[in-house]
Coordinates of C-alpha atoms and ligand atoms in Angstrom, one line a residue:
M1 CA -44.8 -42.1 -82.8
S2 CA -46.9 -44.5 -80.7
P3 CA -44.8 -46.6 -78.2
D4 CA -46.2 -49.7 -80.0
A5 CA -44.1 -48.7 -83.0
Y6 CA -40.9 -49.5 -81.2
T7 CA -39.6 -53.0 -81.0
A8 CA -39.1 -54.6 -77.6
E9 CA -35.4 -54.6 -78.4
V10 CA -35.3 -50.8 -79.0
V11 CA -37.2 -50.1 -75.8
Q12 CA -34.9 -52.4 -73.9
Q13 CA -31.8 -50.6 -75.2
A14 CA -33.3 -47.2 -74.4
M15 CA -34.1 -48.3 -70.9
A16 CA -30.6 -49.7 -70.4
Q17 CA -28.8 -46.6 -71.8
G18 CA -31.1 -43.9 -70.5
A19 CA -29.4 -40.6 -71.4
I20 CA -26.6 -42.2 -73.4
T21 CA -27.4 -42.2 -77.2
E22 CA -25.4 -43.0 -80.3
A23 CA -24.4 -39.3 -80.3
Y24 CA -22.5 -39.6 -77.0
Q25 CA -18.8 -39.7 -78.0
A26 CA -17.0 -40.2 -74.7
D27 CA -16.3 -43.5 -72.9
P28 CA -19.0 -43.6 -70.1
E29 CA -16.9 -45.9 -68.0
Q30 CA -13.9 -43.7 -68.1
V31 CA -16.0 -40.5 -67.4
I32 CA -17.6 -42.2 -64.5
Q33 CA -14.2 -43.2 -63.1
E34 CA -12.9 -39.6 -63.5
L35 CA -16.0 -38.2 -61.9
N36 CA -15.7 -40.5 -58.9
W37 CA -12.1 -39.5 -58.5
L38 CA -13.0 -35.8 -58.6
R39 CA -15.9 -36.4 -56.2
A40 CA -13.5 -38.1 -53.8
T41 CA -11.5 -34.8 -53.6
E42 CA -14.8 -32.9 -53.0
V43 CA -15.8 -35.1 -50.1
T44 CA -12.2 -34.7 -48.7
S45 CA -12.5 -30.9 -49.1
Y46 CA -15.9 -30.9 -47.4
L47 CA -14.4 -32.9 -44.4
Q48 CA -11.4 -30.6 -44.2
Y49 CA -13.4 -27.4 -44.2
K50 CA -15.8 -28.8 -41.6
Q51 CA -12.9 -29.7 -39.4
H52 CA -11.3 -26.2 -39.8
A53 CA -14.7 -24.5 -39.1
C54 CA -14.8 -26.5 -35.9
M55 CA -11.3 -25.6 -34.9
A56 CA -11.2 -21.9 -36.0
V57 CA -12.0 -20.0 -32.9
S58 CA -9.7 -17.0 -33.3
L59 CA -10.9 -13.6 -32.0
F60 CA -8.5 -12.1 -34.6
A61 CA -10.4 -13.5 -37.5
P62 CA -14.1 -14.0 -36.5
G63 CA -15.4 -14.3 -40.0
L64 CA -13.1 -17.2 -40.9
K65 CA -15.2 -19.9 -39.2
D66 CA -18.3 -18.8 -41.3
D67 CA -16.2 -18.8 -44.4
F68 CA -15.0 -22.3 -43.8
E69 CA -18.6 -23.4 -43.2
A70 CA -19.8 -21.7 -46.4
H71 CA -17.0 -23.4 -48.4
A72 CA -17.9 -26.8 -46.8
T73 CA -21.5 -26.5 -47.9
L74 CA -20.5 -25.7 -51.5
E75 CA -18.0 -28.7 -51.6
L76 CA -20.8 -31.0 -50.6
Q77 CA -23.0 -29.5 -53.4
H78 CA -20.1 -30.2 -55.8
A79 CA -20.0 -33.8 -54.6
D80 CA -23.7 -34.2 -55.2
V81 CA -23.6 -32.7 -58.7
L82 CA -20.9 -35.2 -59.6
A83 CA -22.8 -38.1 -58.0
Q84 CA -25.9 -37.2 -60.0
R85 CA -24.0 -37.2 -63.2
I86 CA -22.3 -40.5 -62.4
Q87 CA -25.7 -42.0 -61.9
Q88 CA -27.0 -40.6 -65.2
L89 CA -24.1 -42.1 -67.0
G90 CA -25.0 -45.6 -65.6
G91 CA -22.5 -45.7 -62.7
G92 CA -22.7 -45.3 -59.0
P93 CA -20.9 -42.9 -56.7
I94 CA -18.3 -44.4 -54.5
Y95 CA -19.5 -44.2 -50.9
S96 CA -17.0 -46.3 -48.9
P97 CA -14.9 -43.8 -46.8
V98 CA -11.9 -46.1 -47.3
E99 CA -12.2 -46.0 -51.0
I100 CA -12.9 -42.3 -51.1
A101 CA -9.8 -41.6 -49.1
A102 CA -7.7 -43.9 -51.3
Q103 CA -9.0 -42.2 -54.5
A104 CA -8.3 -38.7 -53.2
A105 CA -4.9 -39.7 -51.9
T106 CA -3.8 -41.0 -55.4
V107 CA -3.7 -37.3 -56.4
G108 CA -2.2 -36.1 -53.1
V109 CA -5.4 -34.9 -51.7
R110 CA -5.9 -35.9 -48.0
P111 CA -7.5 -34.0 -45.2
E112 CA -5.1 -31.8 -43.2
Q113 CA -5.5 -29.7 -40.1
G114 CA -2.6 -27.5 -39.1
P115 CA -2.3 -25.9 -35.7
T116 CA -2.9 -22.3 -36.7
L117 CA -5.5 -20.5 -38.8
R118 CA -2.8 -19.5 -41.3
E119 CA -1.8 -23.1 -41.8
M120 CA -5.4 -24.1 -42.2
I121 CA -5.9 -21.5 -44.9
I122 CA -2.7 -22.6 -46.7
E123 CA -4.0 -26.2 -46.6
N124 CA -7.3 -25.2 -48.0
L125 CA -5.6 -23.1 -50.7
M126 CA -3.4 -26.1 -51.7
L127 CA -6.4 -28.4 -51.9
E128 CA -8.4 -26.0 -54.0
R129 CA -5.4 -25.6 -56.4
Q130 CA -5.0 -29.3 -56.7
Q131 CA -8.7 -29.5 -57.7
V132 CA -8.4 -26.6 -60.1
A133 CA -5.5 -28.5 -61.8
A134 CA -7.5 -31.7 -61.9
Y135 CA -10.7 -30.2 -63.2
T136 CA -8.9 -28.2 -65.8
T137 CA -7.0 -31.2 -67.1
F138 CA -10.1 -33.4 -67.3
V139 CA -12.2 -30.7 -69.0
R140 CA -9.4 -30.4 -71.6
E141 CA -9.2 -34.1 -72.1
L142 CA -13.0 -34.4 -72.4
G143 CA -13.3 -31.7 -75.1
E144 CA -16.8 -31.7 -76.6
R145 CA -17.4 -35.4 -76.4
D146 CA -19.8 -35.0 -73.4
P147 CA -21.1 -31.5 -73.3
T148 CA -23.3 -31.9 -70.2
T149 CA -20.4 -33.2 -68.1
R150 CA -18.2 -30.5 -69.5
R151 CA -20.6 -27.8 -68.5
L152 CA -21.0 -29.2 -64.9
L153 CA -17.3 -29.5 -64.5
L154 CA -16.8 -25.9 -65.7
E155 CA -19.3 -24.6 -63.2
I156 CA -17.5 -26.4 -60.4
L157 CA -14.2 -25.3 -61.7
A158 CA -15.3 -21.6 -61.5
D159 CA -16.4 -22.0 -57.9
T160 CA -13.1 -23.8 -57.1
E161 CA -11.0 -21.0 -58.7
R162 CA -13.0 -18.4 -56.7
H163 CA -12.2 -20.3 -53.5
A164 CA -8.5 -20.5 -54.3
S165 CA -8.4 -16.8 -55.2
E166 CA -10.2 -15.8 -52.0
L167 CA -7.9 -17.9 -49.8
A168 CA -4.8 -16.5 -51.6
D169 CA -6.1 -12.9 -51.1
Y170 CA -6.8 -13.6 -47.5
L171 CA -3.2 -14.8 -46.9
K172 CA -1.9 -11.7 -48.7
S173 CA -4.1 -9.4 -46.5
T174 CA -3.0 -10.9 -43.2
T175 CA 0.6 -11.2 -42.0
D176 CA -0.3 -12.9 -38.7
V177 CA -3.4 -15.1 -38.2
R178 CA -3.4 -17.0 -35.0
P179 CA -5.8 -19.9 -34.0
Ligands
FE2_1 FE1 -15.5 -28.1 -54.5
FE2_2 FE1 -13.7 -25.2 -53.0

């Protein structure tokens, strides 16, 4: 169909709504809010892993610093995937550090840095598990009402479960990890 065939009103609505059509069954405002909240936990996770990578200098566990760095990179990618989806749904990602900290804190996620490598690993494991619970809950609530967001969340959830599992395995395999 030629673009001339559409009324100005229809074109205006298409421009305003972008990817959201009448087939979209979720509440975009609510999804945006949830995505911003999950993104706040990703930014917090990124900061925590970067801090731990900086502080992990143990000769007993030389690979841990690299592992923390690799996790940090992935957390930032998760935050970017969520930011992109927030924008597609007509919202904007929260960028104020104060607001990000406040949103993450409402679910008990705040950056921690214990004095030993073992404590850092435990802190990371706990944060990953909080995220696993949060993503799982939201995916379940969302159902099939927004298939694209659901797919993105499931991909991030799989990475997050892998991180939690790796950290738990690491703790099981080492009885004494010093900083
Ligand atoms: Fe993540
Ligand atoms: Fe993670």
